[in-house]
């Protein structure tokens, strides 16, 4: 879990208020579209974690005052930090428990990895854009998320040296479910992955 003391930033009270409003918005949205999401809401445990992770530390400085908007934001290299609702929903679907091992495909800014670390799991995260992997690793280290290990590489190949995993979470859309990921999932484990063509409608699959 993150051991960072309260931030001494001038805008810290603003961030705290916006984080609280974001969590409330995510909770209301989750309940509103629960029937469409297969009856899946977002539990108080996951909502509490969303409230603890300092999302503004995972976006560019110029966008920090928008960090707690319930929408994706650009993080450079044509990539985005995911909408908080989607992060919450995917975390909920993964059903992780403290002490478990999770593979993340698509580190991005490191935000989803931080959420998972706050859930008490160990995370191995792979990012195909080397510059993002380096930045995410630095941010996670600075925030003392020492349960997260990041490397640059092709996430669809997984991270076989640390397999099998209790859960696998894929944050970028895939045209199909990569076989190496299935091979690295423990029996009874869960994989959450958006499936569909790039820049088209995608479906969130739970395997």
mmCIF file of C-alpha atoms in Angstrom:
data_model
loop_
_atom_site.group_PDB
_atom_site.id
_atom_site.type_symbol
_atom_site.label_atom_id
_atom_site.label_comp_id
_atom_site.label_asym_id
_atom_site.label_seq_id
_atom_site.Cartn_x
_atom_site.Cartn_y
_atom_site.Cartn_z
ATOM 1 C CA UNK A 1 0.000 0.000 0.000
ATOM 2 C CA UNK A 2 1.107 3.561 -0.571
ATOM 3 C CA UNK A 3 2.950 5.041 2.413
ATOM 4 C CA UNK A 4 3.192 8.616 1.141
ATOM 5 C CA UNK A 5 2.488 11.259 3.787
ATOM 6 C CA UNK A 6 -0.157 13.918 3.017
ATOM 7 C CA UNK A 7 1.072 16.070 0.158
ATOM 8 C CA UNK A 8 2.371 19.521 0.965
ATOM 9 C CA UNK A 9 1.169 21.019 -2.320
ATOM 10 C CA UNK A 10 -0.627 24.396 -2.329
ATOM 11 C CA UNK A 11 -3.516 22.822 -4.271
ATOM 12 C CA UNK A 12 -3.857 19.764 -1.998
ATOM 13 C CA UNK A 13 -7.267 20.844 -0.556
ATOM 14 C CA UNK A 14 -8.555 21.417 -4.095
ATOM 15 C CA UNK A 15 -7.376 17.966 -5.144
ATOM 16 C CA UNK A 16 -8.970 16.391 -2.065
ATOM 17 C CA UNK A 17 -12.335 17.998 -2.807
ATOM 18 C CA UNK A 18 -12.170 17.026 -6.474
ATOM 19 C CA UNK A 19 -11.179 13.463 -5.622
ATOM 20 C CA UNK A 20 -14.197 13.158 -3.329
ATOM 21 C CA UNK A 21 -16.484 14.536 -6.052
ATOM 22 C CA UNK A 22 -14.978 12.130 -8.600
ATOM 23 C CA UNK A 23 -15.624 9.110 -6.375
ATOM 24 C CA UNK A 24 -19.215 10.215 -5.834
ATOM 25 C CA UNK A 25 -19.729 10.662 -9.580
ATOM 26 C CA UNK A 26 -18.220 7.235 -10.319
ATOM 27 C CA UNK A 27 -20.464 5.605 -7.698
ATOM 28 C CA UNK A 28 -23.582 7.246 -9.121
ATOM 29 C CA UNK A 29 -22.647 6.348 -12.685
ATOM 30 C CA UNK A 30 -21.941 2.743 -11.709
ATOM 31 C CA UNK A 31 -25.385 2.411 -10.159
ATOM 32 C CA UNK A 32 -27.087 4.141 -13.093
ATOM 33 C CA UNK A 33 -25.633 1.800 -15.718
ATOM 34 C CA UNK A 34 -25.481 -1.308 -13.545
ATOM 35 C CA UNK A 35 -28.042 -3.233 -15.657
ATOM 36 C CA UNK A 36 -26.044 -2.508 -18.828
ATOM 37 C CA UNK A 37 -22.816 -3.646 -17.127
ATOM 38 C CA UNK A 38 -24.197 -7.097 -16.399
ATOM 39 C CA UNK A 39 -25.324 -6.133 -12.934
ATOM 40 C CA UNK A 40 -21.835 -5.026 -11.912
ATOM 41 C CA UNK A 41 -21.649 -2.001 -9.660
ATOM 42 C CA UNK A 42 -18.509 -0.753 -7.960
ATOM 43 C CA UNK A 43 -17.997 -1.820 -4.356
ATOM 44 C CA UNK A 44 -17.198 0.546 -1.467
ATOM 45 C CA UNK A 45 -13.757 -1.095 -1.246
ATOM 46 C CA UNK A 46 -12.861 -0.142 -4.815
ATOM 47 C CA UNK A 47 -14.404 3.318 -4.472
ATOM 48 C CA UNK A 48 -12.284 3.922 -1.361
ATOM 49 C CA UNK A 49 -9.158 2.993 -3.294
ATOM 50 C CA UNK A 50 -10.079 5.388 -6.121
ATOM 51 C CA UNK A 51 -10.318 8.071 -3.472
ATOM 52 C CA UNK A 52 -6.889 7.279 -2.049
ATOM 53 C CA UNK A 53 -4.825 7.256 -5.238
ATOM 54 C CA UNK A 54 -3.597 10.780 -6.144
ATOM 55 C CA UNK A 55 -4.714 10.776 -9.788
ATOM 56 C CA UNK A 56 -3.261 14.254 -10.350
ATOM 57 C CA UNK A 57 0.215 12.774 -9.954
ATOM 58 C CA UNK A 58 -0.372 10.558 -13.005
ATOM 59 C CA UNK A 59 -1.273 13.283 -15.509
ATOM 60 C CA UNK A 60 0.825 16.075 -17.076
ATOM 61 C CA UNK A 61 1.278 19.178 -14.918
ATOM 62 C CA UNK A 62 -0.823 21.249 -17.332
ATOM 63 C CA UNK A 63 -3.830 18.950 -16.806
ATOM 64 C CA UNK A 64 -3.661 18.487 -13.040
ATOM 65 C CA UNK A 65 -6.713 20.617 -12.305
ATOM 66 C CA UNK A 66 -8.685 18.271 -14.606
ATOM 67 C CA UNK A 67 -7.219 15.093 -13.103
ATOM 68 C CA UNK A 68 -10.390 14.234 -11.201
ATOM 69 C CA UNK A 69 -12.776 14.741 -14.092
ATOM 70 C CA UNK A 70 -14.487 11.443 -14.878
ATOM 71 C CA UNK A 71 -12.964 11.196 -18.347
ATOM 72 C CA UNK A 72 -9.750 10.047 -20.024
ATOM 73 C CA UNK A 73 -6.936 12.558 -20.375
ATOM 74 C CA UNK A 74 -3.928 12.636 -22.732
ATOM 75 C CA UNK A 75 -0.599 11.608 -21.219
ATOM 76 C CA UNK A 76 1.556 11.943 -24.347
ATOM 77 C CA UNK A 77 2.674 9.498 -27.046
ATOM 78 C CA UNK A 78 -0.945 9.313 -28.313
ATOM 79 C CA UNK A 79 -1.959 7.556 -25.088
ATOM 80 C CA UNK A 80 -4.470 8.436 -22.384
ATOM 81 C CA UNK A 81 -5.093 7.811 -18.709
ATOM 82 C CA UNK A 82 -8.352 5.872 -18.517
ATOM 83 C CA UNK A 83 -11.648 7.282 -17.288
ATOM 84 C CA UNK A 84 -11.928 6.712 -13.502
ATOM 85 C CA UNK A 85 -15.201 4.836 -13.927
ATOM 86 C CA UNK A 86 -13.555 2.356 -16.313
ATOM 87 C CA UNK A 87 -10.618 1.918 -13.937
ATOM 88 C CA UNK A 88 -13.049 1.225 -11.107
ATOM 89 C CA UNK A 89 -15.153 -1.174 -13.163
ATOM 90 C CA UNK A 90 -12.162 -3.168 -14.419
ATOM 91 C CA UNK A 91 -10.726 -3.349 -10.901
ATOM 92 C CA UNK A 92 -14.086 -4.566 -9.609
ATOM 93 C CA UNK A 93 -14.369 -7.236 -12.283
ATOM 94 C CA UNK A 94 -10.874 -8.521 -11.524
ATOM 95 C CA UNK A 95 -11.934 -9.367 -7.930
ATOM 96 C CA UNK A 96 -8.422 -9.231 -6.516
ATOM 97 C CA UNK A 97 -7.514 -10.022 -2.925
ATOM 98 C CA UNK A 98 -4.505 -8.947 -0.851
ATOM 99 C CA UNK A 99 -1.433 -11.031 -1.542
ATOM 100 C CA UNK A 100 -2.430 -12.003 -5.080
ATOM 101 C CA UNK A 101 -0.331 -11.462 -8.210
ATOM 102 C CA UNK A 102 -1.585 -9.429 -11.164
ATOM 103 C CA UNK A 103 -0.238 -8.785 -14.649
ATOM 104 C CA UNK A 104 -1.138 -5.453 -16.231
ATOM 105 C CA UNK A 105 -0.790 -4.967 -19.977
ATOM 106 C CA UNK A 106 -0.471 -1.280 -20.796
ATOM 107 C CA UNK A 107 1.051 0.658 -17.897
ATOM 108 C CA UNK A 108 0.332 4.069 -19.378
ATOM 109 C CA UNK A 109 0.883 6.635 -16.642
ATOM 110 C CA UNK A 110 0.830 3.982 -13.901
ATOM 111 C CA UNK A 111 -2.571 4.968 -12.481
ATOM 112 C CA UNK A 112 -4.286 1.583 -12.848
ATOM 113 C CA UNK A 113 -1.220 -0.127 -11.365
ATOM 114 C CA UNK A 114 -1.391 2.207 -8.372
ATOM 115 C CA UNK A 115 -5.073 1.385 -7.859
ATOM 116 C CA UNK A 116 -4.272 -2.328 -7.920
ATOM 117 C CA UNK A 117 -1.376 -1.857 -5.508
ATOM 118 C CA UNK A 118 -3.740 -0.078 -3.116
ATOM 119 C CA UNK A 119 -5.906 -3.218 -3.296
ATOM 120 C CA UNK A 120 -2.996 -5.083 -1.714
ATOM 121 C CA UNK A 121 -1.755 -7.065 -4.710
ATOM 122 C CA UNK A 122 1.654 -7.327 -6.363
ATOM 123 C CA UNK A 123 1.622 -5.948 -9.919
ATOM 124 C CA UNK A 124 3.847 -6.683 -12.893
ATOM 125 C CA UNK A 125 3.089 -4.102 -15.580
ATOM 126 C CA UNK A 126 4.264 -4.028 -19.206
ATOM 127 C CA UNK A 127 4.187 -0.903 -21.400
ATOM 128 C CA UNK A 128 5.050 -0.921 -25.106
ATOM 129 C CA UNK A 129 6.048 2.782 -25.154
ATOM 130 C CA UNK A 130 9.430 2.860 -23.440
ATOM 131 C CA UNK A 131 9.199 6.540 -22.459
ATOM 132 C CA UNK A 132 5.870 5.945 -20.708
ATOM 133 C CA UNK A 133 7.241 2.886 -18.928
ATOM 134 C CA UNK A 134 10.160 4.941 -17.615
ATOM 135 C CA UNK A 135 7.937 7.808 -16.467
ATOM 136 C CA UNK A 136 5.370 5.507 -14.859
ATOM 137 C CA UNK A 137 8.055 3.587 -12.992
ATOM 138 C CA UNK A 138 9.483 6.865 -11.678
ATOM 139 C CA UNK A 139 6.074 8.150 -10.548
ATOM 140 C CA UNK A 140 5.179 4.880 -8.839
ATOM 141 C CA UNK A 141 8.550 4.804 -7.084
ATOM 142 C CA UNK A 142 8.167 8.401 -5.937
ATOM 143 C CA UNK A 143 4.744 7.568 -4.489
ATOM 144 C CA UNK A 144 6.214 4.438 -2.845
ATOM 145 C CA UNK A 145 4.107 1.910 -4.686
ATOM 146 C CA UNK A 146 6.785 -0.696 -4.188
ATOM 147 C CA UNK A 147 4.468 -3.596 -5.016
ATOM 148 C CA UNK A 148 4.571 -2.560 -8.691
ATOM 149 C CA UNK A 149 7.262 -3.608 -11.153
ATOM 150 C CA UNK A 150 7.283 -2.003 -14.613
ATOM 151 C CA UNK A 151 9.097 -2.921 -17.806
ATOM 152 C CA UNK A 152 8.987 -1.793 -21.434
ATOM 153 C CA UNK A 153 7.950 -4.436 -23.931
ATOM 154 C CA UNK A 154 5.118 -6.151 -25.769
ATOM 155 C CA UNK A 155 2.449 -6.741 -23.157
ATOM 156 C CA UNK A 156 0.646 -9.282 -25.316
ATOM 157 C CA UNK A 157 3.572 -11.608 -24.625
ATOM 158 C CA UNK A 158 2.882 -11.239 -20.907
ATOM 159 C CA UNK A 159 5.641 -11.607 -18.337
ATOM 160 C CA UNK A 160 6.247 -15.370 -18.208
ATOM 161 C CA UNK A 161 9.049 -15.162 -15.639
ATOM 162 C CA UNK A 162 6.478 -14.150 -13.009
ATOM 163 C CA UNK A 163 3.557 -16.288 -14.187
ATOM 164 C CA UNK A 164 1.109 -17.678 -13.344
ATOM 165 C CA UNK A 165 -1.036 -14.716 -12.324
ATOM 166 C CA UNK A 166 -4.221 -14.606 -10.261
ATOM 167 C CA UNK A 167 -5.465 -11.800 -12.477
ATOM 168 C CA UNK A 168 -4.586 -10.144 -15.768
ATOM 169 C CA UNK A 169 -5.849 -6.704 -16.710
ATOM 170 C CA UNK A 170 -5.420 -5.305 -20.229
ATOM 171 C CA UNK A 171 -5.893 -1.558 -20.466
ATOM 172 C CA UNK A 172 -5.660 -1.219 -24.261
ATOM 173 C CA UNK A 173 -8.094 -2.685 -26.793
ATOM 174 C CA UNK A 174 -7.079 -5.941 -28.463
ATOM 175 C CA UNK A 175 -8.380 -7.441 -31.705
ATOM 176 C CA UNK A 176 -8.332 -10.845 -30.017
ATOM 177 C CA UNK A 177 -7.384 -12.410 -26.697
ATOM 178 C CA UNK A 178 -3.636 -13.171 -26.880
ATOM 179 C CA UNK A 179 -2.887 -16.835 -26.204
ATOM 180 C CA UNK A 180 0.249 -16.079 -24.130
ATOM 181 C CA UNK A 181 -1.935 -14.191 -21.651
ATOM 182 C CA UNK A 182 -4.338 -17.116 -21.355
ATOM 183 C CA UNK A 183 -1.366 -19.411 -20.794
ATOM 184 C CA UNK A 184 -0.120 -17.221 -17.939
ATOM 185 C CA UNK A 185 -3.460 -17.043 -16.108
ATOM 186 C CA UNK A 186 -3.879 -19.353 -13.128
ATOM 187 C CA UNK A 187 -6.725 -21.878 -13.249
ATOM 188 C CA UNK A 188 -9.657 -20.053 -11.705
ATOM 189 C CA UNK A 189 -7.992 -16.682 -12.341
ATOM 190 C CA UNK A 190 -9.698 -13.739 -14.037
ATOM 191 C CA UNK A 191 -8.732 -11.637 -17.048
ATOM 192 C CA UNK A 192 -10.379 -8.324 -17.922
ATOM 193 C CA UNK A 193 -9.720 -7.152 -21.474
ATOM 194 C CA UNK A 194 -11.386 -4.774 -23.964
ATOM 195 C CA UNK A 195 -11.788 -6.590 -27.289
ATOM 196 C CA UNK A 196 -12.413 -4.918 -30.633
ATOM 197 C CA UNK A 197 -10.761 -3.128 -33.533
ATOM 198 C CA UNK A 198 -8.719 0.024 -32.782
ATOM 199 C CA UNK A 199 -10.762 3.260 -32.862
ATOM 200 C CA UNK A 200 -13.987 1.227 -33.060
ATOM 201 C CA UNK A 201 -16.571 0.002 -30.562
ATOM 202 C CA UNK A 202 -14.999 -2.423 -28.127
ATOM 203 C CA UNK A 203 -16.494 -4.827 -25.616
ATOM 204 C CA UNK A 204 -15.108 -5.353 -22.127
ATOM 205 C CA UNK A 205 -14.642 -9.093 -21.661
ATOM 206 C CA UNK A 206 -14.252 -10.979 -18.395
ATOM 207 C CA UNK A 207 -12.486 -14.314 -18.841
#
